[in-house]
Coordinates of C-alpha atoms and ligand atoms in Angstrom, one line a residue:
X1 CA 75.6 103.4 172.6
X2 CA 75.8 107.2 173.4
X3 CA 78.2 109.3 171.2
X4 CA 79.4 112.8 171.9
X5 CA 80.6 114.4 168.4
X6 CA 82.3 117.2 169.5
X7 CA 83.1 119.8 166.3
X8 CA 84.0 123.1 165.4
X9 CA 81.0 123.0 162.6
X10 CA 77.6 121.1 162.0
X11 CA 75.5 121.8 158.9
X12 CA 73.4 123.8 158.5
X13 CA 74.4 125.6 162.5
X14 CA 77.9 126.6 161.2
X15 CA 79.6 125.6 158.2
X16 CA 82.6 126.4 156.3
X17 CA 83.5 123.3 154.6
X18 CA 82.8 119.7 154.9
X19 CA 83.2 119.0 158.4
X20 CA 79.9 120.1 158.7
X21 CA 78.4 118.2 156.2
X22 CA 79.7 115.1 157.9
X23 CA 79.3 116.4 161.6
X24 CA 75.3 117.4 160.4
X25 CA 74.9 114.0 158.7
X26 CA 76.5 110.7 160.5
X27 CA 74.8 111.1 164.0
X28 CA 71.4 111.5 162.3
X29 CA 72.2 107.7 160.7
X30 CA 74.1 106.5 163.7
X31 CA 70.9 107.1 165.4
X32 CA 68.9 105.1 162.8
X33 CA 70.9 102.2 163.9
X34 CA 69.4 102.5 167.0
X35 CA 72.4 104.5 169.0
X36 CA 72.1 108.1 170.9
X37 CA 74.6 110.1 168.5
X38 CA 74.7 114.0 170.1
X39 CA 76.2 117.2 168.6
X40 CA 78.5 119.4 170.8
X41 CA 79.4 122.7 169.1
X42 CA 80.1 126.2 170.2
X43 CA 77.4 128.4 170.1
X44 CA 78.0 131.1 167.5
X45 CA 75.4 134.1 166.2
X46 CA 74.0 132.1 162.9
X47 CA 71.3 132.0 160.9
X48 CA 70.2 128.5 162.8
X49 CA 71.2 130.0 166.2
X50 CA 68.9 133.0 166.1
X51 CA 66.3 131.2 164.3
X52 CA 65.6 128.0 166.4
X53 CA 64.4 127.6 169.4
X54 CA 67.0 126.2 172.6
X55 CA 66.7 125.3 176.1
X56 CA 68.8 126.5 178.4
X57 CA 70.2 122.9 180.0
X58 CA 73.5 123.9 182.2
X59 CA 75.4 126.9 183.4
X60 CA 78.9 127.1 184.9
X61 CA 82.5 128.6 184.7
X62 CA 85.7 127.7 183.1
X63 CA 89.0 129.0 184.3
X64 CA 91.6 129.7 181.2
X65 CA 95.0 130.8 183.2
X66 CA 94.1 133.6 184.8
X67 CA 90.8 134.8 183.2
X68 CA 87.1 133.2 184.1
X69 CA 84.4 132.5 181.6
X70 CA 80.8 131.3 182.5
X71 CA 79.4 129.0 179.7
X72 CA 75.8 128.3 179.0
X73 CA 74.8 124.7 177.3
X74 CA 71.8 125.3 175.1
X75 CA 69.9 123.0 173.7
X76 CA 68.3 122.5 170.3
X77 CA 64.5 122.3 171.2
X78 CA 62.6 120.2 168.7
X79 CA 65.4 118.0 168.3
X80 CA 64.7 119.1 163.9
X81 CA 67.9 117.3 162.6
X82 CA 68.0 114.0 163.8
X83 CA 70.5 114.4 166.9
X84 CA 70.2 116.6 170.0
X85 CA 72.5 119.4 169.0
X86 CA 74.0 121.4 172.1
X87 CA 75.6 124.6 171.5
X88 CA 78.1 125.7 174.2
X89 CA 77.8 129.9 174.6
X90 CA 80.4 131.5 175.7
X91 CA 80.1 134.9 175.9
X92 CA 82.8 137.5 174.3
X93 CA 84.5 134.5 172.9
X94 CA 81.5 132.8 170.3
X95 CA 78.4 135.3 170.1
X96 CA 80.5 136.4 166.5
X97 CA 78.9 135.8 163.4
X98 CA 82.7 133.8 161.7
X99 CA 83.2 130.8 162.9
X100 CA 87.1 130.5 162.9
X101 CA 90.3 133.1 161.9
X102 CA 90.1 135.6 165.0
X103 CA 93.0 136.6 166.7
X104 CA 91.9 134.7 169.6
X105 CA 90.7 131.0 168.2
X106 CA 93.1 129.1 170.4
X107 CA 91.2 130.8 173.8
X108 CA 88.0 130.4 171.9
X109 CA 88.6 126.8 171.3
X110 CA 90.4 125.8 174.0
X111 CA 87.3 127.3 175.9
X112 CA 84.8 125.4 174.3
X113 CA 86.9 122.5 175.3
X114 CA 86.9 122.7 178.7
X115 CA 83.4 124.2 179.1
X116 CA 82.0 121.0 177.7
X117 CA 84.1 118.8 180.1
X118 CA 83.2 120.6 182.8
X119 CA 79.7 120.5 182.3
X120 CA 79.4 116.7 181.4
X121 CA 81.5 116.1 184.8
X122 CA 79.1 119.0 186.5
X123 CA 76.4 116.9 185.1
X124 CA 77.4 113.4 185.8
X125 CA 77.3 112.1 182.0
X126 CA 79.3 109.3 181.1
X127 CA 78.8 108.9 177.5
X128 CA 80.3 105.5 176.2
X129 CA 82.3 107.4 173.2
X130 CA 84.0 110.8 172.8
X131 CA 84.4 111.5 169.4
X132 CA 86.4 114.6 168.6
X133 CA 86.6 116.2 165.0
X134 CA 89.6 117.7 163.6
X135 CA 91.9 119.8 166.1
X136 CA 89.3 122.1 167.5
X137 CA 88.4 119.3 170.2
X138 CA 92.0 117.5 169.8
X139 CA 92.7 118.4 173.1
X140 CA 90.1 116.7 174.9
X141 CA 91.4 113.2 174.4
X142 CA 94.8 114.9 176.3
X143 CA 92.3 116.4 179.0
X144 CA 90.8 113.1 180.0
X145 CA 93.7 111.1 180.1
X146 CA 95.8 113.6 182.4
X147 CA 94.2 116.6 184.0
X148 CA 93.5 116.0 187.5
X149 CA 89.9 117.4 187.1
X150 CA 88.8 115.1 184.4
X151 CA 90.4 111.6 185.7
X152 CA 86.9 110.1 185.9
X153 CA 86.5 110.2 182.4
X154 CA 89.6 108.5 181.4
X155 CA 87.9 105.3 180.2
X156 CA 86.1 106.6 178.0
X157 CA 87.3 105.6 174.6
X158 CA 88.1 108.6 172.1
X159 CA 87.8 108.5 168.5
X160 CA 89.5 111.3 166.6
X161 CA 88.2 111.5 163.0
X162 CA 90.9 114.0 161.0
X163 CA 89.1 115.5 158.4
X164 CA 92.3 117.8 157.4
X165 CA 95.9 117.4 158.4
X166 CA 97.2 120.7 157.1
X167 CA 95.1 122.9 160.0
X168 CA 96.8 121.6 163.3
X169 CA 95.6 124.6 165.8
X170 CA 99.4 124.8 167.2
X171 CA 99.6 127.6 170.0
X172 CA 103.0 128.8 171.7
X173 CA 104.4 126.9 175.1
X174 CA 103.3 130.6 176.9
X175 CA 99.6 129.7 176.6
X176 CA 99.8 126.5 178.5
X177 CA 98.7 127.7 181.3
X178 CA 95.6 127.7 179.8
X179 CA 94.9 124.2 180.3
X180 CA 94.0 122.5 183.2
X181 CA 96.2 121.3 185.5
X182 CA 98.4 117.8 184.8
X183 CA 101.6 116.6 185.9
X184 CA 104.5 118.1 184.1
X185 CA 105.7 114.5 183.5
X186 CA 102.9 114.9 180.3
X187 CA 103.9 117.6 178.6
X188 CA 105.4 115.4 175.5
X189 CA 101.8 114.4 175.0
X190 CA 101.0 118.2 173.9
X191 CA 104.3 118.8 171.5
X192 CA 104.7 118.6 168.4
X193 CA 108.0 120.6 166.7
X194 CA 108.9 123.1 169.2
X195 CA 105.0 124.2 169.8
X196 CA 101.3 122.9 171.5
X197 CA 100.0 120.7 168.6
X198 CA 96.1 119.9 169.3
X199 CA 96.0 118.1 166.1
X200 CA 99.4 116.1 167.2
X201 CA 98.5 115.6 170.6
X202 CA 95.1 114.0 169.7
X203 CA 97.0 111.8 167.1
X204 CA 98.8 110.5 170.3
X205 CA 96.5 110.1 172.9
X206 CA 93.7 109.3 170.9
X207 CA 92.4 105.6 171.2
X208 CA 91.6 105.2 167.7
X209 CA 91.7 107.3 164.6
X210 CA 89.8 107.8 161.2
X211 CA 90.6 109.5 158.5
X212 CA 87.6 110.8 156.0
X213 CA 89.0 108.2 153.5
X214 CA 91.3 105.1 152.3
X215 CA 93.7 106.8 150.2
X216 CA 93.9 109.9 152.3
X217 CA 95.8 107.4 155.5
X218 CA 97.9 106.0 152.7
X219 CA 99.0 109.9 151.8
X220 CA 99.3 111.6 155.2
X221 CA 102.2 108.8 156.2
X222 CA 104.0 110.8 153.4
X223 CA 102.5 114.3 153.5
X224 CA 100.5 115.7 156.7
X225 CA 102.0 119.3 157.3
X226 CA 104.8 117.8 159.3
X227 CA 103.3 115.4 161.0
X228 CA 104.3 112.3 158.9
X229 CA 106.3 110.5 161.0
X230 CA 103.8 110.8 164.0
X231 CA 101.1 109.3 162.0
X232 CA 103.0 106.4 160.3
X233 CA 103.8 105.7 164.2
X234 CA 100.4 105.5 165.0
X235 CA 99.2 103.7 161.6
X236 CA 98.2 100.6 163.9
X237 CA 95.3 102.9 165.6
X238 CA 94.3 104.2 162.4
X239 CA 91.3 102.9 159.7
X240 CA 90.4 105.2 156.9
X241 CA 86.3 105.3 156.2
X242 CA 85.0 106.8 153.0
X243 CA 82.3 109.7 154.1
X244 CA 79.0 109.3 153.0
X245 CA 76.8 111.7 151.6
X246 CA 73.4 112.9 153.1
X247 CA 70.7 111.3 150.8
X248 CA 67.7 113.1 152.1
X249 CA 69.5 116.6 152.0
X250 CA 71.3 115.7 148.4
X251 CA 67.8 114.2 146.7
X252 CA 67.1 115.7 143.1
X253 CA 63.4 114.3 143.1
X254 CA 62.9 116.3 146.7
X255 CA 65.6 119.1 146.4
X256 CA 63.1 122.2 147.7
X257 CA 66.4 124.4 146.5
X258 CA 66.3 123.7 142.7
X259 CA 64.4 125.5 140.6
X260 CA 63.1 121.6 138.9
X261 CA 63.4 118.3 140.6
X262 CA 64.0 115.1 138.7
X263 CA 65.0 111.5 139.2
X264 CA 66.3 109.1 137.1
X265 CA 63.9 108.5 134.9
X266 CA 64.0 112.1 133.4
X267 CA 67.1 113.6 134.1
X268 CA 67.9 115.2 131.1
X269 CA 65.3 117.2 131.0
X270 CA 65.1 118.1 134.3
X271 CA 68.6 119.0 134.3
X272 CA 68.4 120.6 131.1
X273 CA 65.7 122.9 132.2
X274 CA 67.8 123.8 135.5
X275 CA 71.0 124.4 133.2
X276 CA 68.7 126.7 131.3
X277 CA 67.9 128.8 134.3
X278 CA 71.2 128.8 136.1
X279 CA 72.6 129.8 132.7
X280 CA 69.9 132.8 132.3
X281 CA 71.0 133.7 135.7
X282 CA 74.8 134.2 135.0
X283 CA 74.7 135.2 131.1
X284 CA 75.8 131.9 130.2
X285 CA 74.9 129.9 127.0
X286 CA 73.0 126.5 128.0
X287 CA 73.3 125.1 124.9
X288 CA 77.2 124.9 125.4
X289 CA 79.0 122.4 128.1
X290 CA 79.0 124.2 131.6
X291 CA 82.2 123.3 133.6
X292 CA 82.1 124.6 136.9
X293 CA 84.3 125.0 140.3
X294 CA 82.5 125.2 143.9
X295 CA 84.1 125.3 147.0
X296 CA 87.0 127.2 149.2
X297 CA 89.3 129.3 147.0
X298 CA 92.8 127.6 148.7
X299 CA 96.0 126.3 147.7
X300 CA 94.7 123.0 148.6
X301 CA 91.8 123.0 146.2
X302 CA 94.1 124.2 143.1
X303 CA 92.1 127.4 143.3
X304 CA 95.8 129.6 143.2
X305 CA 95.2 128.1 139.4
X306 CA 91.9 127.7 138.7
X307 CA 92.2 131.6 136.4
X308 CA 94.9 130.6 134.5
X309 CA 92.7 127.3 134.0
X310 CA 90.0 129.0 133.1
X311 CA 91.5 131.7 130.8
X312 CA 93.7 128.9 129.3
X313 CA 90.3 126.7 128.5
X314 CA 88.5 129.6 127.2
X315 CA 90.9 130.7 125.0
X316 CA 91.3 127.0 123.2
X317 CA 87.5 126.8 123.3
X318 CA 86.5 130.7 122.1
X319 CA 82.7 130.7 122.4
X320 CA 82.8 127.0 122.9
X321 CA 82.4 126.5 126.6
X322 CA 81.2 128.1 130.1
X323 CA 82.5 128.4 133.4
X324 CA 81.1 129.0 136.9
X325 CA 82.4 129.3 140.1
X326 CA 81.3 129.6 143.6
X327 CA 83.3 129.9 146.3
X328 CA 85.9 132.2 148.7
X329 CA 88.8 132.2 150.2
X330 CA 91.6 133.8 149.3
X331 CA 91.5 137.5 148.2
X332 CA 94.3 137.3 145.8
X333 CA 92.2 134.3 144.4
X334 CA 88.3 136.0 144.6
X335 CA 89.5 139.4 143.0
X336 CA 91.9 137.5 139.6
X337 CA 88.6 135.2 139.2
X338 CA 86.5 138.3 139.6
X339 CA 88.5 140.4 136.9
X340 CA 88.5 137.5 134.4
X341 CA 84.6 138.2 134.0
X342 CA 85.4 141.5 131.8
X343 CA 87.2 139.3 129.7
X344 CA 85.1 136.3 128.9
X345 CA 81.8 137.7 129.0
X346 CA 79.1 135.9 128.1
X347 CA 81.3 132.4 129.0
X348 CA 82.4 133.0 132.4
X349 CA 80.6 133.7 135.6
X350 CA 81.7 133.3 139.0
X351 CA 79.8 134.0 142.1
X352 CA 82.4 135.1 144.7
X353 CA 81.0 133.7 148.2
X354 CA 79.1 130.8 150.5
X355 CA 76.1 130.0 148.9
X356 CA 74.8 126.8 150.3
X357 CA 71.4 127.2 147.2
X358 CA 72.9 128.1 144.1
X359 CA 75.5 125.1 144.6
X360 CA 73.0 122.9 144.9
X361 CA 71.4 124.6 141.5
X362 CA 74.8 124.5 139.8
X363 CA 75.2 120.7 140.9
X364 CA 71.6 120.0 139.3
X365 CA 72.3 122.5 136.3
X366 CA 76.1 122.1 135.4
X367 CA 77.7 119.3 133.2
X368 CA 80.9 119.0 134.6
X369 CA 82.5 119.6 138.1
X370 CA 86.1 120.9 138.3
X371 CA 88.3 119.5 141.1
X372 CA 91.7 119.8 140.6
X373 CA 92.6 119.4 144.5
X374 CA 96.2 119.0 145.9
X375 CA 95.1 117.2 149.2
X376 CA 91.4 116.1 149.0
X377 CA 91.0 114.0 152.7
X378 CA 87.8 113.0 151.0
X379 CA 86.0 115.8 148.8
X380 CA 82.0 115.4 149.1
X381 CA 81.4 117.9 146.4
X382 CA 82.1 115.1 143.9
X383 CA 79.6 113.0 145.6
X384 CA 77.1 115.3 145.1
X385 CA 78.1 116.1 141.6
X386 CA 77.5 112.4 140.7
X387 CA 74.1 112.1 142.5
X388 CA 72.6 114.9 140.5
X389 CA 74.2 113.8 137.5
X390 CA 77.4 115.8 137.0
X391 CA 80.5 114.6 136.0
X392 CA 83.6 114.9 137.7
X393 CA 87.0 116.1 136.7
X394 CA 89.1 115.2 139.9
X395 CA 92.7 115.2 140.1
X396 CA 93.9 111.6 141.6
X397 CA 94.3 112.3 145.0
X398 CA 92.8 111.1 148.5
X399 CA 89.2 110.4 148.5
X400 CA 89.0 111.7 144.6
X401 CA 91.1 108.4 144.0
X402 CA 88.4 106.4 146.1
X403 CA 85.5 107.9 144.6
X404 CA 85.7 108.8 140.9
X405 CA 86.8 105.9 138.2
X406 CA 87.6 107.5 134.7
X407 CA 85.5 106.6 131.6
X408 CA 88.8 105.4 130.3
X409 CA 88.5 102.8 132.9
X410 CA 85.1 101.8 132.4
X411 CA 84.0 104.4 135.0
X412 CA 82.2 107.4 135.0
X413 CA 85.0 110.6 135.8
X414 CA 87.4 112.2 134.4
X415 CA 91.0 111.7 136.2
X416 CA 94.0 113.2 135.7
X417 CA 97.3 112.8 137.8
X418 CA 98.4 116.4 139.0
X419 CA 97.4 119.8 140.0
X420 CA 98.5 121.6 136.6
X421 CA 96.7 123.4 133.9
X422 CA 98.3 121.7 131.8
X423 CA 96.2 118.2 133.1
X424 CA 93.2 120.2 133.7
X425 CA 92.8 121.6 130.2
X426 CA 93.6 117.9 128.8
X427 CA 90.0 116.6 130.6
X428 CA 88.7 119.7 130.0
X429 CA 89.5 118.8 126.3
X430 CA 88.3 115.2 126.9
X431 CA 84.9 116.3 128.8
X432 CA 84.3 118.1 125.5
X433 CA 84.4 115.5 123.7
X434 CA 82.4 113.5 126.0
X435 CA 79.6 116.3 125.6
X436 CA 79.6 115.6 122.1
X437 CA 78.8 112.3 122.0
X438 CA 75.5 113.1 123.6
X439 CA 74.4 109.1 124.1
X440 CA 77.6 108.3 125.5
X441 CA 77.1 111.8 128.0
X442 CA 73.8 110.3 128.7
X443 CA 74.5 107.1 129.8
X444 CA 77.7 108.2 131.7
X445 CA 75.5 110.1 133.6
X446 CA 72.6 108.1 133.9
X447 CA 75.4 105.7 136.1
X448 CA 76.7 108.3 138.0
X449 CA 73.3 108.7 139.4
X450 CA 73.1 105.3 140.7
X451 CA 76.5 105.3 142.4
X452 CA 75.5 105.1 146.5
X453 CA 77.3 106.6 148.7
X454 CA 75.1 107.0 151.6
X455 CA 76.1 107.0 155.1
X456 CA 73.6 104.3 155.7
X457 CA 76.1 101.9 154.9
X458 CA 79.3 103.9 156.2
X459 CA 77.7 104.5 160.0
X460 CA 77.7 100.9 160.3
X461 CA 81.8 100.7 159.9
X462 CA 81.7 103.9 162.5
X463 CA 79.7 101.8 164.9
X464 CA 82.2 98.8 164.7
X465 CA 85.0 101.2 165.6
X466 CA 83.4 102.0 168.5
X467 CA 81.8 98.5 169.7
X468 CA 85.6 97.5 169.3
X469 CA 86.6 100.5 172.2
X470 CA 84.2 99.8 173.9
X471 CA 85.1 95.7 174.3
X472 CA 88.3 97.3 175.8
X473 CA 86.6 98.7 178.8
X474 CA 85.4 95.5 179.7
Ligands
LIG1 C1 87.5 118.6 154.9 C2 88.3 118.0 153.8 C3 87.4 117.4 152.7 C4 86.5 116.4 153.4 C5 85.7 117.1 154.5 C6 84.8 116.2 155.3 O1 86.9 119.8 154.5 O2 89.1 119.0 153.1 O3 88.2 116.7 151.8 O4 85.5 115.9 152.5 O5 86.6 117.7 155.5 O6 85.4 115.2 155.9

């Protein structure tokens, strides 16, 4: 079968979070299977963009109301990740180094949209599935199924994978002239409370729909930015599917980003020698348990608490703990986190930024991973944490729940039940504890080592969804 993933992110062309991860890594596997799995994004000014090679493959116009746009679809040449990756440039609207939060991402992504309609019906391709990530491409299931220029393509089946409900992409009723044109008759199939809802109107006209995990389509029925009713209505098209992680990116033994690889057989030194350098590197004592936070400084992460979590630790635990964090996001957030080094120094670091290498030297070299997320759709970061031997401290929620069993359980985590510092500091307190008992620490992570969670297994249930569209067209 040929697939069309169409995303606002791919690792490592553009990435903010872990749609990228997941865009970068299932077509490579889908591909294994023996299926043509291609990457559609826009064509921004990255690292990857200026430093690979592309064909120039297709050039046309896009109309957006009253403005034009040409488009050009380039085309990764040496085909180095596994998929052909397209990038669709557009100029004024995607030569920018961010990838999203300009004043004008709703003409940016409509445009992208469009332009890669237009040049697969330009082009004559007839892919068997269109499958659209998040609400940057919501609109194209919408587009095929009602706008006159795209009718050909209404049979082909669309898969909407929501990797987060909370970012819809909702636009004011004045920018519909943007689209192309449809019958009035449809416009229901674009609203969603009062405004254009990509996210919503994908939900709708989608022909099936993933979320990135089990207990994440159990939770947006009850809490989905608004859109709860909408997706309990449209449970029946819905199957949640655990992500996988990238094994030959996220392999300790082959890791060219660590400092010192290791396996299984001698983790704790290798680890233990990483720890040693990571903790050089940010005045941190290696001898002592190293907690540590990575990922997007937002509500929806806990990171509005993660200083008062860290103060409140440190201050039980004087001299007895470190912490480091990486990530960004809010400012508020990045500048209290940044101030709190003055006060802890010596057992608190935090590295505020993206910084794709040193997380994967603080997954190798820390002992415990901080996640104390309020909505986690599925969370790779523990995955990662457990394959190089880092133990999790997740709160209960989404794909945390699916992933991470606490010790108390027989597992291998730490759980707790809400987003509080009050429940972080209690598995703080525990994880201590667990440090202690250093043959108990050992085999707890010696386990989590083993746990698989490739996407070997998990493209398999992505290629039933789509065999099961595709029996439809028949
Ligand atoms: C989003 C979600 C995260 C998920 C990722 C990949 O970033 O917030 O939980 O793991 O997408 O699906």
């Amino acid at each position: 079968m040929e697939i069309f993933h169409i995303s606002a992110e791919c690792y490592p062309v553009a990435k903010v979070g872990g749609l990228a991860d997941v865009v970068g890594a299932l077509p490579k596997y889908l591909n294994q299977l023996g299926h043509q799995a291609k990457v559609i994004v826009p064509g921004y000014d990255t690292k990857f963009s200026r430093e690979n090679e592309f064909e120039n493959v297709h050039n046309g116009q896009l109309t957006l109301g009253y403005f034009q746009f040409s488009y050009s679809i380039l085309k990764e040449k040496r085909n180095q990740l596994g998929f052909e990756l397209y990038q669709i440039v557009i100029p004024d609207l995607f030569d920018r180094p961010n990838i999203y939060s300009y004043e004008d991402d709703t003409e940016r992504f409509l445009a992208f949209q469009i332009a890669f309609l237009n040049w697969i019906t330009e082009t004559n391709q007839y892919p068997d599935i269109l499958h659209c990530h998040d609400h940057h491409s919501g609109l194209i299931p919408f587009m095929v199924q009602n706008c006159y220029n795209y009718q050909h393509l209404k049979q082909i089946p669309t898969v909407l994978t929501i990797h987060n409900a909370q970012y819809q992409g909702w636009f004011e009723a004045n920018k519909l002239h943007y689209l192309p044109d449809f019958h009035p008759s449809k416009l229901g199939f674009l609203e969603w409370n009062g405004a254009i809802n990509p996210l919503a109107s994908a939900i709708k006209c989608v022909w099936k729909i993933t979320t990135v995990s089990p207990s994440y389509l159990e939770e947006i029925s009850s809490n989905a930015n608004g859109l709860e009713n909408l997706l309990r209505y449209e449970r029946r098209k819905s199957i949640g599917i655990l992500n996988g992680i990238d094994n030959e990116v996220w392999n300790a033994k082959t890791d060219e980003m660590l400092a010192i690889n290791y396996d299984l057989n001698d983790f704790i030194k290798g680890k233990t020698k990483n720890k040693k350098i990571l903790c050089e590197q940010f005045n941190l004592d290696f001898k002592k348990p190293l907690f540590t936070f990575i990922g997007r400084l937002v509500g929806e992460k806990g990171a509005d608490l993660l200083t008062e979590i860290c103060s409140v630790a440190l201050n039980q635990n004087v001299n007895k703990i470190n912490i480091l964090v990486l990530g960004s996001g809010d400012a508020g957030v990045e500048s209290s986190l940044e101030n709190l080094k003055s006060f802890y120094y010596g057992n608190y670091n935090a590295y505020i930024g993206y910084n794709e290498k040193l997380a994967h030297q603080i997954y190798a070299g820390a002992d415990f991973l901080l996640m104390p997320s309020r909505v986690e759709p599925c969370g790779l970061n523990q995955m990662y944490a457990l394959r190089y031997g880092t133990i999790p401290i997740v709160r209960r929620t989404g794909g945390l729940k699916d992933t991470v069993l606490d010790i108390g359980d027989g597992g291998f985590g730490i759980c707790h039940n809400e987003t509080s510092v009050f429940d972080v500091n209690y598995s703080i307190n525990r994880a201590i504890n667990l440090y202690k008992d250093s043959e108990k620490f050992d085999a707890v992570r010696k386990s989590t080592m083993q746990i698989d969670h490739s996407w070997d297994k998990v493209a398999t249930e992505y290629i039933n969804v789509y065999q099961s569209l595709k029996k439809l067209t028949k």
